[in-house]
GROMACS .gro file of C-alpha atoms in nm:
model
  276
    1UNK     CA    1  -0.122   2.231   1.139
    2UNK     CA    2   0.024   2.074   0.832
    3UNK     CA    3  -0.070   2.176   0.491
    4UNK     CA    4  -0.136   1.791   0.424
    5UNK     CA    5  -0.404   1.796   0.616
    6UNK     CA    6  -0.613   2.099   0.515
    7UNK     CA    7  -0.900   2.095   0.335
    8UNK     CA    8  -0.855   2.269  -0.009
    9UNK     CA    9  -1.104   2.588  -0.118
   10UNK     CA   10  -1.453   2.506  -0.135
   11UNK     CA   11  -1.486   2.312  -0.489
   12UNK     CA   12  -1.128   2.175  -0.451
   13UNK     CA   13  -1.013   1.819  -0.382
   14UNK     CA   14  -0.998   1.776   0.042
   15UNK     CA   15  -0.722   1.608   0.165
   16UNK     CA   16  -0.752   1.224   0.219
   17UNK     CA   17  -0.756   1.161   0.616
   18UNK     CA   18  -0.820   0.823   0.757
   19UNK     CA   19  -1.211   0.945   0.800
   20UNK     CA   20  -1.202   0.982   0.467
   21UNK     CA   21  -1.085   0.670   0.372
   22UNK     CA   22  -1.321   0.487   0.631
   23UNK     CA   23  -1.615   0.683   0.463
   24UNK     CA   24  -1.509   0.556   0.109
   25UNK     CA   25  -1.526   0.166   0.219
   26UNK     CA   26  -1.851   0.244   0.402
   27UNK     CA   27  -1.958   0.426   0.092
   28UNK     CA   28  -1.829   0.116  -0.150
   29UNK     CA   29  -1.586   0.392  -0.318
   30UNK     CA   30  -1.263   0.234  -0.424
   31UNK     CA   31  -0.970   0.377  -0.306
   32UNK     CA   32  -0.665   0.415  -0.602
   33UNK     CA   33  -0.302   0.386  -0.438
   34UNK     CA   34   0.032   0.380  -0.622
   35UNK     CA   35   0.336   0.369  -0.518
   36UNK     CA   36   0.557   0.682  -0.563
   37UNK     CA   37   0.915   0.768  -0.466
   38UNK     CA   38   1.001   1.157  -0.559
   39UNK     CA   39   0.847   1.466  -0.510
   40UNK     CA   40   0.797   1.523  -0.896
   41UNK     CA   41   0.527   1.232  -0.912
   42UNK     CA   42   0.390   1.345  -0.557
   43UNK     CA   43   0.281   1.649  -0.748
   44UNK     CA   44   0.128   1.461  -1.048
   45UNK     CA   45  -0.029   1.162  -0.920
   46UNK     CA   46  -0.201   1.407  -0.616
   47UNK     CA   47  -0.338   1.618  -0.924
   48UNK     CA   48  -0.452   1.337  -1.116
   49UNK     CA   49  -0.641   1.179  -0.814
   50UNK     CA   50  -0.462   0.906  -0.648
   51UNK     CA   51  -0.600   0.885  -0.270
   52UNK     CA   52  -0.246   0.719  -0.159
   53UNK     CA   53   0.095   0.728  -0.224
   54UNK     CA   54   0.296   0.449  -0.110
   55UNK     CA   55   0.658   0.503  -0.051
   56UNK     CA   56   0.730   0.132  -0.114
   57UNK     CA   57   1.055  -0.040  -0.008
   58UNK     CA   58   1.025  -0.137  -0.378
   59UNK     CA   59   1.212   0.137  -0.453
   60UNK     CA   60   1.541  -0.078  -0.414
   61UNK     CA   61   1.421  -0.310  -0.705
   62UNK     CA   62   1.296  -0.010  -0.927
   63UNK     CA   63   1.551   0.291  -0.861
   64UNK     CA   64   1.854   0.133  -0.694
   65UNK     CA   65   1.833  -0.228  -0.912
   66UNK     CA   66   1.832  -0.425  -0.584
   67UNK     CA   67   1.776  -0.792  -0.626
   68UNK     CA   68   1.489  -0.719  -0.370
   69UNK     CA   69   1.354  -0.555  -0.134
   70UNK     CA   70   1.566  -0.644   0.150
   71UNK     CA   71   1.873  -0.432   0.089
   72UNK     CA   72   1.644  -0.103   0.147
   73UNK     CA   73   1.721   0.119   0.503
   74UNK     CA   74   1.580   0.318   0.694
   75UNK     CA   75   1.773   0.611   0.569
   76UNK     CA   76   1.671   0.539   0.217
   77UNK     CA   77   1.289   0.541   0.351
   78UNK     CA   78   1.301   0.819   0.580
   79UNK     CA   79   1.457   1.046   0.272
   80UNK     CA   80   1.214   0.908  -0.011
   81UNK     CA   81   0.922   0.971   0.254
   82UNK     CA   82   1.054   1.349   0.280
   83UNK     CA   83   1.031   1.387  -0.073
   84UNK     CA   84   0.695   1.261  -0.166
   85UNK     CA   85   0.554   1.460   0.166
   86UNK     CA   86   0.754   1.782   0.010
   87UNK     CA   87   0.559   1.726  -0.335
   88UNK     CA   88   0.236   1.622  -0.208
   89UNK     CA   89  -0.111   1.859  -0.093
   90UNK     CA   90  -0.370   1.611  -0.083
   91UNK     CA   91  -0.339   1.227  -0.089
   92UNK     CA   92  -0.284   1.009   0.198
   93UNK     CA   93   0.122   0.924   0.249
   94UNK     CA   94   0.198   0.550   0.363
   95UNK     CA   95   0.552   0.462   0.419
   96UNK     CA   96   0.694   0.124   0.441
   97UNK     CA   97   0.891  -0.008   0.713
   98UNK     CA   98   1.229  -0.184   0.554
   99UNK     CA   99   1.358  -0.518   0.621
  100UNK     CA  100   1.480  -0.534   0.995
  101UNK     CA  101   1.356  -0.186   1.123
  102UNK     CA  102   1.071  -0.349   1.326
  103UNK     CA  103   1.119  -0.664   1.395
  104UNK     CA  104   1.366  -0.747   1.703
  105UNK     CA  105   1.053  -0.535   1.893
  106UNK     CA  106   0.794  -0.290   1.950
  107UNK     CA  107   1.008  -0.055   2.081
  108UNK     CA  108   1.254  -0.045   1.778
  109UNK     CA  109   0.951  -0.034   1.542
  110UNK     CA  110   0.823   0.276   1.717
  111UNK     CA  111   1.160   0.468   1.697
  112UNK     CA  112   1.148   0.397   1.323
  113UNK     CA  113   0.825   0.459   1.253
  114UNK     CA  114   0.824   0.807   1.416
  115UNK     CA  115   1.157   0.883   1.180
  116UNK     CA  116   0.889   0.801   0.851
  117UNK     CA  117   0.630   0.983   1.067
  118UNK     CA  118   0.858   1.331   1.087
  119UNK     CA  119   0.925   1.263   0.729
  120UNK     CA  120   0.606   1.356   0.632
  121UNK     CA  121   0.397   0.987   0.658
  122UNK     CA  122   0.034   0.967   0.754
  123UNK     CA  123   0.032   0.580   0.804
  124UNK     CA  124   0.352   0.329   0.842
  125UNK     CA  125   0.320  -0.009   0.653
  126UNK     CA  126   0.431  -0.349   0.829
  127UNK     CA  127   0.511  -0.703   0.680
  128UNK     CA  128   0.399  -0.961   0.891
  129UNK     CA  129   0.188  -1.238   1.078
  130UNK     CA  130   0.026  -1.299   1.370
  131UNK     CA  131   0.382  -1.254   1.571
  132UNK     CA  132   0.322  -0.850   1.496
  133UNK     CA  133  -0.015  -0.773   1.670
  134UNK     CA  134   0.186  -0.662   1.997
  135UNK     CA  135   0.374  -0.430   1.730
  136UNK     CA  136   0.074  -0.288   1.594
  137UNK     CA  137  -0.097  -0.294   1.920
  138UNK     CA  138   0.182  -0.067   2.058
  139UNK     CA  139   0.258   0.152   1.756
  140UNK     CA  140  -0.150   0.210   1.744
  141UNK     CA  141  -0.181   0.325   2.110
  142UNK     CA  142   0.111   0.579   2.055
  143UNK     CA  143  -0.094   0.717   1.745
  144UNK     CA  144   0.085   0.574   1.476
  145UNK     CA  145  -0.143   0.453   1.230
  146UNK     CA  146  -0.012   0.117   1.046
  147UNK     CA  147  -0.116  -0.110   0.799
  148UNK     CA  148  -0.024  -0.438   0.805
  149UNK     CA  149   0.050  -0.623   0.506
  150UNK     CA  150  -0.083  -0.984   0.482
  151UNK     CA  151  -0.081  -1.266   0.235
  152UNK     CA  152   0.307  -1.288  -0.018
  153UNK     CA  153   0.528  -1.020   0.245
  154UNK     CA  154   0.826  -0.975   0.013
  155UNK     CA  155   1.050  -0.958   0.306
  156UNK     CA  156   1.002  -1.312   0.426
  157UNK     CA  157   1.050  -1.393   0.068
  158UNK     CA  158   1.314  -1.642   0.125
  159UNK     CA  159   1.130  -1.782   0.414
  160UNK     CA  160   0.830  -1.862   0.177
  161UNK     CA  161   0.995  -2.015  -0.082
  162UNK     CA  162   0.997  -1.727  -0.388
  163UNK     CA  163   0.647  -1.473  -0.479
  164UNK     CA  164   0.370  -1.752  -0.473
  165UNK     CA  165   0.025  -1.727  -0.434
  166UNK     CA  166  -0.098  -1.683  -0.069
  167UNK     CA  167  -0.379  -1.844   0.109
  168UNK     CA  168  -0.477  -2.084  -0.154
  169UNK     CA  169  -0.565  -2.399   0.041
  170UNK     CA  170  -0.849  -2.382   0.323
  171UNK     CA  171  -0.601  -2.406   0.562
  172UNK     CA  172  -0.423  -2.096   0.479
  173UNK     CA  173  -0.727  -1.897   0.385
  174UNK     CA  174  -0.865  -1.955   0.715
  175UNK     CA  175  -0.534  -1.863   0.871
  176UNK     CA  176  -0.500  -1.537   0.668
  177UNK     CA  177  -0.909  -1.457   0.764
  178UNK     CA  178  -0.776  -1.520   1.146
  179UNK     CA  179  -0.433  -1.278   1.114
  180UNK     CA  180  -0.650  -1.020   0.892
  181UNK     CA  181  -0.891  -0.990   1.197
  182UNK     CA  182  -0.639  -1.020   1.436
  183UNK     CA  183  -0.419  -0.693   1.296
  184UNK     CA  184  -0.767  -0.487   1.274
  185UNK     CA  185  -0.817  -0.612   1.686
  186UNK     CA  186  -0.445  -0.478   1.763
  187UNK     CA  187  -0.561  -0.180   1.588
  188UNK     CA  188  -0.424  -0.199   1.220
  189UNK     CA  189  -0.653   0.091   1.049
  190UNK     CA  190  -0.572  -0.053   0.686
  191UNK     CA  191  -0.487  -0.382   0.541
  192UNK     CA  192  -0.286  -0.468   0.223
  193UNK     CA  193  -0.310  -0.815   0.092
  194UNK     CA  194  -0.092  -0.905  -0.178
  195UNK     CA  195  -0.118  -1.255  -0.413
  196UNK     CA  196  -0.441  -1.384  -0.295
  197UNK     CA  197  -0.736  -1.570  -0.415
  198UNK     CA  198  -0.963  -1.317  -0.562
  199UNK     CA  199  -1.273  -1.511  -0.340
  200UNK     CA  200  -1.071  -1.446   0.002
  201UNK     CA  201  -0.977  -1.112  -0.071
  202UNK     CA  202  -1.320  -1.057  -0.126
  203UNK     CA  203  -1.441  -1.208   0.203
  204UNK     CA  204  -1.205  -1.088   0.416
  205UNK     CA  205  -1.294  -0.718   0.295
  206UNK     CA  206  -1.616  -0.805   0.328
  207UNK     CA  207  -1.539  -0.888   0.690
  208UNK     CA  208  -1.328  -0.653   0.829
  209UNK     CA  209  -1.420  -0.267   0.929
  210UNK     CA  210  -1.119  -0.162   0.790
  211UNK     CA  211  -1.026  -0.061   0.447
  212UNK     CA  212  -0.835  -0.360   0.263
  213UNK     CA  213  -0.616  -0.231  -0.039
  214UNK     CA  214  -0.518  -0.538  -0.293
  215UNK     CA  215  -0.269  -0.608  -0.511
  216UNK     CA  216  -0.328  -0.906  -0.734
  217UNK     CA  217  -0.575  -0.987  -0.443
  218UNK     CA  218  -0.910  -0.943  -0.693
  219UNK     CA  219  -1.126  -0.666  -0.755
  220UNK     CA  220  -1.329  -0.702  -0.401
  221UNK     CA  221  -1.062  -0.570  -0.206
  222UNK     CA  222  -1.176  -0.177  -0.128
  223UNK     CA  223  -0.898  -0.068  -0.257
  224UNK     CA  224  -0.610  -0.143  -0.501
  225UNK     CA  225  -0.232  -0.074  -0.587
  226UNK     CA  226   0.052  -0.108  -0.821
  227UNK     CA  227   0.404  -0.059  -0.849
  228UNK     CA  228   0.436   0.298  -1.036
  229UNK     CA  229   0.708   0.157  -1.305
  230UNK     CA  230   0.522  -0.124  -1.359
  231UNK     CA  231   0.177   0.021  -1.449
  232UNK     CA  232   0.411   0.266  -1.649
  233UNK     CA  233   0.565  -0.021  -1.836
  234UNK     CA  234   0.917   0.099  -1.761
  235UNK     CA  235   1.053  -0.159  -1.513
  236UNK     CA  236   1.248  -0.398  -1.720
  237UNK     CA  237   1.175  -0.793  -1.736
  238UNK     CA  238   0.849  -1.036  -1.644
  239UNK     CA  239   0.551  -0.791  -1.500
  240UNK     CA  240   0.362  -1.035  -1.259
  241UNK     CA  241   0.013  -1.116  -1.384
  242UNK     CA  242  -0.181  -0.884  -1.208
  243UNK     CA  243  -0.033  -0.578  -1.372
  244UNK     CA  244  -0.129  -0.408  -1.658
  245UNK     CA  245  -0.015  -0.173  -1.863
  246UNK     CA  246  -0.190   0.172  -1.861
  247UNK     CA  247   0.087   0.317  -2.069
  248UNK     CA  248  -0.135   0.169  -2.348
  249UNK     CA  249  -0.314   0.389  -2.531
  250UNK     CA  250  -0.199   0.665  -2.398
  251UNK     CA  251   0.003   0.925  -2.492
  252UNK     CA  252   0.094   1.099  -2.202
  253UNK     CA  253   0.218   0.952  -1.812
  254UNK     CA  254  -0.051   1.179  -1.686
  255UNK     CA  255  -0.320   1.054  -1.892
  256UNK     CA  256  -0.214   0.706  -1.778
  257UNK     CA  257  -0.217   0.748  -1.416
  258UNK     CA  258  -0.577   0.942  -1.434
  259UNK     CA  259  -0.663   0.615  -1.632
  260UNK     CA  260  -0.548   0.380  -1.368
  261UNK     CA  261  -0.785   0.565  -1.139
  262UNK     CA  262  -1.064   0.559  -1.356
  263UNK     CA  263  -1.036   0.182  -1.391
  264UNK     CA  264  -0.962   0.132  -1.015
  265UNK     CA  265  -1.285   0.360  -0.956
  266UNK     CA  266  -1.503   0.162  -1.184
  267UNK     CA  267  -1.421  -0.149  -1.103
  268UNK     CA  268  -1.284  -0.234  -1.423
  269UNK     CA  269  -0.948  -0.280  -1.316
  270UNK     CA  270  -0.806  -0.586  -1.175
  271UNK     CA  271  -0.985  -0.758  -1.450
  272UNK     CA  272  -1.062  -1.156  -1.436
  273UNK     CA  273  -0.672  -1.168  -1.620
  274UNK     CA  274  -0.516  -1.007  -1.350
  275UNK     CA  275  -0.679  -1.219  -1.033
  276UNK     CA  276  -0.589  -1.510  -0.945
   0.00000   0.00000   0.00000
């Protein structure tokens, strides 16, 4: 059995398992996420109390100075996955599928995903619309647990026209509701929405049995997440407005990643400035 599943001594943090994070929505306690890349922050943000680590495909932008997010492969992935899961004891691992690993069909999405699964991921993360249910569907009943990613997919960011707020007109808010609840019925056991309405994130969390993780998608999502460099205030340029700076304050990395928790935990962070 692997040691990132194993309950800690009795007083200690338990691992994060997919129970757990099913108990915390049913329980209205927000889940904190952040992405993370190495095994050094593994280590750190697990001690300070982040329930998930991300393994974003943003780590072409912020470690390789990509233009985007598209460049990223599976290699990259599958060896940034290893080291998180090397540095990590307790918080729940989600690794992103890159650009063109899952697409062309179910069948090349699996092989992928089960490279990030050996790695050391607990959950894949997929970019998509209605056009991957059969992917989910598939990668689900071969016990892969995904979550789909809904609302501004940085992947299809040329097909979309640049990062723009998602969902905005009834239309497209009713389409998102339909896609969200579509992805939970394939069997999608988590749900990132990123650039919404604050009002839709909030019903469509409200709606679905799954948790819904946000990111400038308003404080009603269950759970929420940033981009580690940015909440850091080390990634150069323009931060979007729904980040904010938890460097601030502080005098110490650690103390701002157990503040990001706090304010995820409370509720106090994404504030009315950071929603949209």
């Amino acid at each position: 059995m692997s040691v990132h599943n194993t309950p800690t001594p009795e007083g200690g943090r338990k691992a994060v398992t997919l129970p757990r994070l099913l108990d915390m929505k049913a329980k209205q306690e927000k889940i904190a996420m952040l992405t993370c890349y190495d095994a050094c922050f593994a280590g750190l943000l697990d001690n300070c109390g982040v329930d998930v680590l991300l393994i974003g495909d943003s780590l072409g932008m912020v470690l390789a100075g990509m233009p985007s997010t598209l460049p990223v492969t599976m290699e990259q992935m599958e060896y940034h996955t290893r080291c998180v899961a090397a540095g990590n004891t307790h918080a729940f691992v989600v690794a992103d599928m890159p650009f063109g690993s899952y697409q062309q069909s179910p069948q090349q999405a699996y092989a992928n995903a089960a490279r990030l699964m050996a790695a050391g991921a607990h959950m894949v993360k997929l970019e998509g619309s209605s056009w991957l249910a059969p992917t989910v569907e598939f990668l689900r009943t071969r016990d892969i647990p995904v979550c789909a990613h809904l609302g501004l997919t940085p992947q299809s960011v040329h097909a979309i026209g640049g990062y723009r707020v998602q969902g905005k007109s009834s239309q497209d808010a009713k389409l998102l509701k339909a896609t969200a609840l579509q992805m939970q019925n394939a069997g999608a056991q988590m749900v990132l929405f990123e650039l919404i309405p604050a009002a839709l994130g909030a019903e469509i969390s409200r709606t679905l049995k799954v948790p819904t993780i946000g990111i400038g998608a308003g404080v009603d999502c269950d759970g929420q997440v940033l981009v580690l460099h940015d909440m850091l205030n080390v990634f150069p340029g323009k931060k979007p407005k729904f980040v904010r700076n938890f460097m601030d304050n502080q005098s110490s990395i650690q103390q701002a990643i157990e503040s990001y928790v706090r304010a995820v935990k409370d509720k106090t962070f994404p504030a009315v400035e950071h929603q949209f």
